[in-house]
PDB file of C-alpha atoms in Angstrom:
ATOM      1  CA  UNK A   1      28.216 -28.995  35.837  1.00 62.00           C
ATOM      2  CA  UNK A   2      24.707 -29.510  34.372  1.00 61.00           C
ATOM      3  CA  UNK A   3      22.062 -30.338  36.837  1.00 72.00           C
ATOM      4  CA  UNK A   4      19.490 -33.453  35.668  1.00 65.00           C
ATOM      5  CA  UNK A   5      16.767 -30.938  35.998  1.00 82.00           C
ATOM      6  CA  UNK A   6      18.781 -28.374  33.625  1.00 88.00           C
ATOM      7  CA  UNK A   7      19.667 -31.559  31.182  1.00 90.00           C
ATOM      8  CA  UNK A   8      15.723 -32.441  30.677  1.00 90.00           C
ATOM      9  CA  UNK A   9      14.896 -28.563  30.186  1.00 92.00           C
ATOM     10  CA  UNK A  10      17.384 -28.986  27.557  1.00 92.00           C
ATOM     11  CA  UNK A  11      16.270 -31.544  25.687  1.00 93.00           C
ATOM     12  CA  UNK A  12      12.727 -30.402  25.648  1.00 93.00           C
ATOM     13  CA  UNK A  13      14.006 -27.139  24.456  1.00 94.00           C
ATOM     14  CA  UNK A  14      15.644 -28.761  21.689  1.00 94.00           C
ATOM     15  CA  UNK A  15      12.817 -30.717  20.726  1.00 94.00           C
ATOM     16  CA  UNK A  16      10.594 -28.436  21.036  1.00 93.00           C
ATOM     17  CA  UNK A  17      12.599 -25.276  19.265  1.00 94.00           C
ATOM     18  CA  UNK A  18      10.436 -25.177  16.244  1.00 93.00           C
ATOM     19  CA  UNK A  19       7.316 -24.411  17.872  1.00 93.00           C
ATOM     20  CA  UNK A  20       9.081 -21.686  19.271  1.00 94.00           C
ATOM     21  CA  UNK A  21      10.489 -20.284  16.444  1.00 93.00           C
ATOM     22  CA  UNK A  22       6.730 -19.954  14.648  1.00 92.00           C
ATOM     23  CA  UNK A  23       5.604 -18.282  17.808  1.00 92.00           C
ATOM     24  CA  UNK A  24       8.672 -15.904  17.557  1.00 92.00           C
ATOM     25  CA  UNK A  25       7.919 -15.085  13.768  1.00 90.00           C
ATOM     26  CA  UNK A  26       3.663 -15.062  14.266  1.00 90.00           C
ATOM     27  CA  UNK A  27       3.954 -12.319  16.703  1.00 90.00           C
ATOM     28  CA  UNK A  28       7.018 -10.188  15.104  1.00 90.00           C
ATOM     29  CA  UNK A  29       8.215  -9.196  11.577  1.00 84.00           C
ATOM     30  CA  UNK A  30      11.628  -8.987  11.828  1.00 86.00           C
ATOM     31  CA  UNK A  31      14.157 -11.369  12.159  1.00 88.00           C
ATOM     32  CA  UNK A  32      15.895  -9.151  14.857  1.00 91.00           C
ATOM     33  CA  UNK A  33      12.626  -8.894  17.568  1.00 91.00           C
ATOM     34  CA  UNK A  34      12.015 -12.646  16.578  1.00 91.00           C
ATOM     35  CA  UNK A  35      14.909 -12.928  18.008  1.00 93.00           C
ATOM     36  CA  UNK A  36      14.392 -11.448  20.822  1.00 94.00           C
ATOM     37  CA  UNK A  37      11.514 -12.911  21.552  1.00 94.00           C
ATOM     38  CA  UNK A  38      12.475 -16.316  21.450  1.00 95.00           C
ATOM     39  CA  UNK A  39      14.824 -15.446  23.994  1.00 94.00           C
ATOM     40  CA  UNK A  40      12.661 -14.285  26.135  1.00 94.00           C
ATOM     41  CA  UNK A  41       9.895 -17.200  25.484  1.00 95.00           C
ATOM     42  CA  UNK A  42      13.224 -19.209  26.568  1.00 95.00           C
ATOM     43  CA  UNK A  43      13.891 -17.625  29.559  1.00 94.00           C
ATOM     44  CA  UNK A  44      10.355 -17.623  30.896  1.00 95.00           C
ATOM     45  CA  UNK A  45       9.745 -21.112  30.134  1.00 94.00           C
ATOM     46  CA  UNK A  46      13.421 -21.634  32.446  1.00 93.00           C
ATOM     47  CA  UNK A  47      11.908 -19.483  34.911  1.00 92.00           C
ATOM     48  CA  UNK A  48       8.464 -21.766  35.095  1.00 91.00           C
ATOM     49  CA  UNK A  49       9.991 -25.101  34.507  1.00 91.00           C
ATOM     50  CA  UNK A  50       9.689 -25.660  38.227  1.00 87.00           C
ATOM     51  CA  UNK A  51       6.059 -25.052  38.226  1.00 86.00           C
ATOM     52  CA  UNK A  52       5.624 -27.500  35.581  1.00 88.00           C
ATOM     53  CA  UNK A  53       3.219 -30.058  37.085  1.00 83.00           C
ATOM     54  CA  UNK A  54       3.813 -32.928  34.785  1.00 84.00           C
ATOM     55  CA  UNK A  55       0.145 -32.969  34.081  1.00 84.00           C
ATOM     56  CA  UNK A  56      -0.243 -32.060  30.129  1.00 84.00           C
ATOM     57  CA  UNK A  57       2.539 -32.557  27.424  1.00 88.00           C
ATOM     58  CA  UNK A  58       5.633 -30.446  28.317  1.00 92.00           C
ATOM     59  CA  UNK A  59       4.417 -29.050  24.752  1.00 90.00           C
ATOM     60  CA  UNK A  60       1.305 -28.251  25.575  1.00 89.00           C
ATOM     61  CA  UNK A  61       2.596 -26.424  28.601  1.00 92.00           C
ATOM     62  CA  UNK A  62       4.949 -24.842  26.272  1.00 93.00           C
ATOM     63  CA  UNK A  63       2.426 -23.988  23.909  1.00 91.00           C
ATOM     64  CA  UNK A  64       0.407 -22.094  26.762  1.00 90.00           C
ATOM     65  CA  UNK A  65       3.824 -20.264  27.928  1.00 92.00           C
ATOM     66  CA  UNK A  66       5.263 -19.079  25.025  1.00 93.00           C
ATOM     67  CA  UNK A  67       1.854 -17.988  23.790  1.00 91.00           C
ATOM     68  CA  UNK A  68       0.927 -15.728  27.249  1.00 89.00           C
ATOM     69  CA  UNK A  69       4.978 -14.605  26.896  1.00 93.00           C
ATOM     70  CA  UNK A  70       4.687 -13.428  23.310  1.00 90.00           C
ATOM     71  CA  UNK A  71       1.481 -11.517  24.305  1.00 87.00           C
ATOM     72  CA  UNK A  72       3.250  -9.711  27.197  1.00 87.00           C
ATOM     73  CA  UNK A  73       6.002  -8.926  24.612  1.00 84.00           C
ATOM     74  CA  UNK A  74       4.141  -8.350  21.807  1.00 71.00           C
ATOM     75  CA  UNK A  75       2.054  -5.642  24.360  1.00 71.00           C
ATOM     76  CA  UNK A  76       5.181  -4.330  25.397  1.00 69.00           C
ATOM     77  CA  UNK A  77       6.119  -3.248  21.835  1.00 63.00           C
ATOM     78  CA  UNK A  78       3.202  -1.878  20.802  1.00 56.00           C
ATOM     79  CA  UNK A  79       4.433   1.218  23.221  1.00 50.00           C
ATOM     80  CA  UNK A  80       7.496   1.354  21.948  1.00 51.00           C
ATOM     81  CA  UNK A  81       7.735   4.752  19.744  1.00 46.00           C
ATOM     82  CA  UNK A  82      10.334   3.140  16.760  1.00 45.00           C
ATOM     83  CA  UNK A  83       8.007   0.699  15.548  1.00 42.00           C
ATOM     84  CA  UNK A  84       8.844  -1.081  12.045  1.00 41.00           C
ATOM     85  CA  UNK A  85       7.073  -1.624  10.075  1.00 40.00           C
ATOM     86  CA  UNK A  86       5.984  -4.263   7.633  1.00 36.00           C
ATOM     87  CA  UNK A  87       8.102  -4.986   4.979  1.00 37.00           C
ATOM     88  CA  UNK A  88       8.559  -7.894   2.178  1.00 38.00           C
ATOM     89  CA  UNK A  89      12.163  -8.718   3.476  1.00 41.00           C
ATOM     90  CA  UNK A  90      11.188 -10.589   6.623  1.00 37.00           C
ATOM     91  CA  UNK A  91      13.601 -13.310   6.679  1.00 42.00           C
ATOM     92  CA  UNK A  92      12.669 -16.903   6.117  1.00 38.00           C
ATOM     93  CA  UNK A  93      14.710 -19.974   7.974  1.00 42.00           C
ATOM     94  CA  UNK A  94      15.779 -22.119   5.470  1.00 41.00           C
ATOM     95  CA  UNK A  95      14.260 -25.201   6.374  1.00 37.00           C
ATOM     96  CA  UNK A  96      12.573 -25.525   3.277  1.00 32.00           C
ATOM     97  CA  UNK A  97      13.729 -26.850   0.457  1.00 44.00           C
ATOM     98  CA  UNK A  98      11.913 -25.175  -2.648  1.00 60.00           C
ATOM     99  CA  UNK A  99      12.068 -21.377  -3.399  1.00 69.00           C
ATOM    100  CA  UNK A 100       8.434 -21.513  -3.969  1.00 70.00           C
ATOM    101  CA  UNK A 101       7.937 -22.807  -0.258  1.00 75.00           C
ATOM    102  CA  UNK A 102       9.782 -19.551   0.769  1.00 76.00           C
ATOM    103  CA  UNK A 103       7.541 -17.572  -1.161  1.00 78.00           C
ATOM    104  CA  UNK A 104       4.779 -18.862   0.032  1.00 80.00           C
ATOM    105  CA  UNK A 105       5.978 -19.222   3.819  1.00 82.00           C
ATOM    106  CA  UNK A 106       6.772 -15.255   3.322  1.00 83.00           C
ATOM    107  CA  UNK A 107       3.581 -14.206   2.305  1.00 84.00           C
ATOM    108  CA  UNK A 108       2.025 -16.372   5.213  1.00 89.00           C
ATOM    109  CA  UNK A 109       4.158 -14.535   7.940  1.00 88.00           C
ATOM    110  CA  UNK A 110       3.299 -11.016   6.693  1.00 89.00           C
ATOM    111  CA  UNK A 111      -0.181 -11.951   6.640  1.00 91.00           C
ATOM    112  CA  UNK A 112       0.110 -13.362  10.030  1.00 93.00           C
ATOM    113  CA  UNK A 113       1.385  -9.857  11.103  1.00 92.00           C
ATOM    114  CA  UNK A 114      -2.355  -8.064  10.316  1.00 93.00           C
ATOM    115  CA  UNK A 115      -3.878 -10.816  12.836  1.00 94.00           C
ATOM    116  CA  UNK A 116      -4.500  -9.938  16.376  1.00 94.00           C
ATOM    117  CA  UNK A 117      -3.166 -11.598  18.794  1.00 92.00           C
ATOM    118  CA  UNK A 118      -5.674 -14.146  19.439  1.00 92.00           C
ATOM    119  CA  UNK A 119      -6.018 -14.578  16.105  1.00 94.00           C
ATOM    120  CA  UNK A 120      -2.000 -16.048  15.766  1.00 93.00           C
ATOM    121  CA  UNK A 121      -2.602 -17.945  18.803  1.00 93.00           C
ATOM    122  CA  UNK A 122      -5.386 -20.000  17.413  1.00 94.00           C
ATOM    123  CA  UNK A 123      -3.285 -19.980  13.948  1.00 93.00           C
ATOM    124  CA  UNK A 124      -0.034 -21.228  15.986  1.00 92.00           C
ATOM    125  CA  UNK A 125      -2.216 -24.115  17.690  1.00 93.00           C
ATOM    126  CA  UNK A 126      -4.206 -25.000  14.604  1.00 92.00           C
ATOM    127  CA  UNK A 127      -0.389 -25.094  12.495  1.00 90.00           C
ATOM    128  CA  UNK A 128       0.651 -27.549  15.544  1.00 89.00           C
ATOM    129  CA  UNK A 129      -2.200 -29.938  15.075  1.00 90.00           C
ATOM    130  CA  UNK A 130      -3.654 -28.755  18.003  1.00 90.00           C
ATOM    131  CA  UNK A 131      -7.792 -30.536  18.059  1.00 93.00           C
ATOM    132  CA  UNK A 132     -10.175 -28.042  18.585  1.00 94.00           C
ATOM    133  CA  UNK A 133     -10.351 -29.469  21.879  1.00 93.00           C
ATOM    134  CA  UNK A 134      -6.840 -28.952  23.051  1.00 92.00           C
ATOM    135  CA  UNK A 135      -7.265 -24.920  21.657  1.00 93.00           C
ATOM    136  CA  UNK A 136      -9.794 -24.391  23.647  1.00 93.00           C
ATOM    137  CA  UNK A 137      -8.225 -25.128  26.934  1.00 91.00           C
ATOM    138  CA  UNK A 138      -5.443 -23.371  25.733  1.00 89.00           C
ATOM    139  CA  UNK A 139      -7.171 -20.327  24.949  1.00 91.00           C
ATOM    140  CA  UNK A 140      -9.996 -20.311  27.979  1.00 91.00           C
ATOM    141  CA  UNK A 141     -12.498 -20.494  25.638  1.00 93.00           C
ATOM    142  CA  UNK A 142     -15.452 -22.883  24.735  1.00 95.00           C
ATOM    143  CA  UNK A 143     -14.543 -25.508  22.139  1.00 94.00           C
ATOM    144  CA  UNK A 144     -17.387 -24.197  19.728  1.00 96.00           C
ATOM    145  CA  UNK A 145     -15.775 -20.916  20.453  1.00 95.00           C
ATOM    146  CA  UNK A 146     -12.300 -22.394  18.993  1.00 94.00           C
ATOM    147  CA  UNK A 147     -13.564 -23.572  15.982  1.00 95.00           C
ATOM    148  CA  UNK A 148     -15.238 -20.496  14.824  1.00 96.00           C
ATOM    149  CA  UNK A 149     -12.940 -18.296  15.817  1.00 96.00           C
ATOM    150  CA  UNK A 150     -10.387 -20.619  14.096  1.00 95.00           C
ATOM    151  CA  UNK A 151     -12.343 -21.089  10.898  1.00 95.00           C
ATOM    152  CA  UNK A 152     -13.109 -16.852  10.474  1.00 96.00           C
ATOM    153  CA  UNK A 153      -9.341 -16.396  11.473  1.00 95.00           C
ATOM    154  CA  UNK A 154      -8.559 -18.551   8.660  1.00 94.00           C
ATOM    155  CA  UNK A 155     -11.047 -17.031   6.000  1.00 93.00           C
ATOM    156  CA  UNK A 156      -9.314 -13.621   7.357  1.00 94.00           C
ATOM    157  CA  UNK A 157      -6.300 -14.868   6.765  1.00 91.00           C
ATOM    158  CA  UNK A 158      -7.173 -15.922   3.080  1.00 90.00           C
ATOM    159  CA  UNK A 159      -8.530 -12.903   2.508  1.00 91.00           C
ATOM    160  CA  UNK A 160      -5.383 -11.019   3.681  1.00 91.00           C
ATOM    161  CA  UNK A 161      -2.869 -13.024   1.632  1.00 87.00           C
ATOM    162  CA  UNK A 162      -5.377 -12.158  -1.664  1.00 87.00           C
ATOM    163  CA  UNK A 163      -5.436  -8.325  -0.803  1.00 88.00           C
ATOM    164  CA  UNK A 164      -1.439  -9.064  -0.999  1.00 82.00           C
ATOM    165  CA  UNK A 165      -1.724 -10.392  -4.487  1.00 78.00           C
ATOM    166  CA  UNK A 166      -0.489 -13.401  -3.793  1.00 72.00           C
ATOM    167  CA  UNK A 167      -3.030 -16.713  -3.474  1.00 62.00           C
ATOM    168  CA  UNK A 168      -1.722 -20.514  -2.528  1.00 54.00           C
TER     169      UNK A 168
END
């Protein structure tokens, strides 16, 4: 039997999936460690849900946990020797409905890949219509701080999606 406790987790899981997902695909390129890590955002945001003050959004919190989990990860597989490496056959959910939206989502993830780790962070918040505000106390940093760091991750992130060939 489900516990009430187990039931909300649920539901805000559910809701909620989506922003996990992006966080699962900004911080790895293939389908299979996306996978992975959305598992393991999952089962440290079970493991915290009793810490889980009520204070902020449940979002918010989950913004902040699946972030600091995908850096762990994402740290952790740096020293792994078999890394992959990028390719142009990262798989794309279909959620959209045009082929040109897949293009375009594809180039945006393997762009995403040559950020640094702060870098997706502040491109995950920004993409969840996160306020400049609401980045910075995500991130520990100044909200001045947010918005340039945003606005020259972004300009990289142009710039990285040109070098590919490919423009929006």
């Amino acid at each position: 039997m489900i516990k009430p406790d187990e039931q909300q987790f649920l539901r805000q899981i559910e809701q909620n999936k989506g922003a996990i997902i992006k966080v699962s695909r900004m911080y790895m390129d293939n389908l299979e460690d996306q996978q992975d890590l959305f598992q393991e955002i999952v089962m440290q945001l079970w493991r915290s849900y009793g810490s889980f003050r009520k204070e902020s959004l449940f979002s918010t919190w989950l913004y902040r946990v699946a972030i600091n989990t995908a850096l762990m990860y994402f740290k952790k597989e740096k020293r792994r020797p078999d890394q992959h490496e990028l390719t142009v056959d990262i798989d794309v959910v279909d959620e959209f409905d045009s082929e040109r939206k897949e293009e375009q989502l594809r180039y945006f993830y393997q762009a995403v890949q040559h950020l640094n780790p702060v870098e997706k962070a502040l491109i995950f918040l920004f993409l969840e219509g996160q306020s400049h505000r609401d980045i910075s106390i995500n991130l520990g940093i100044s909200e001045v701080n947010a918005r340039v760091k945003l606005n020259r991750t972004k300009e990289k992130l142009q710039q990285i999606i040109k070098t590919q060939g490919y423009e929006f």
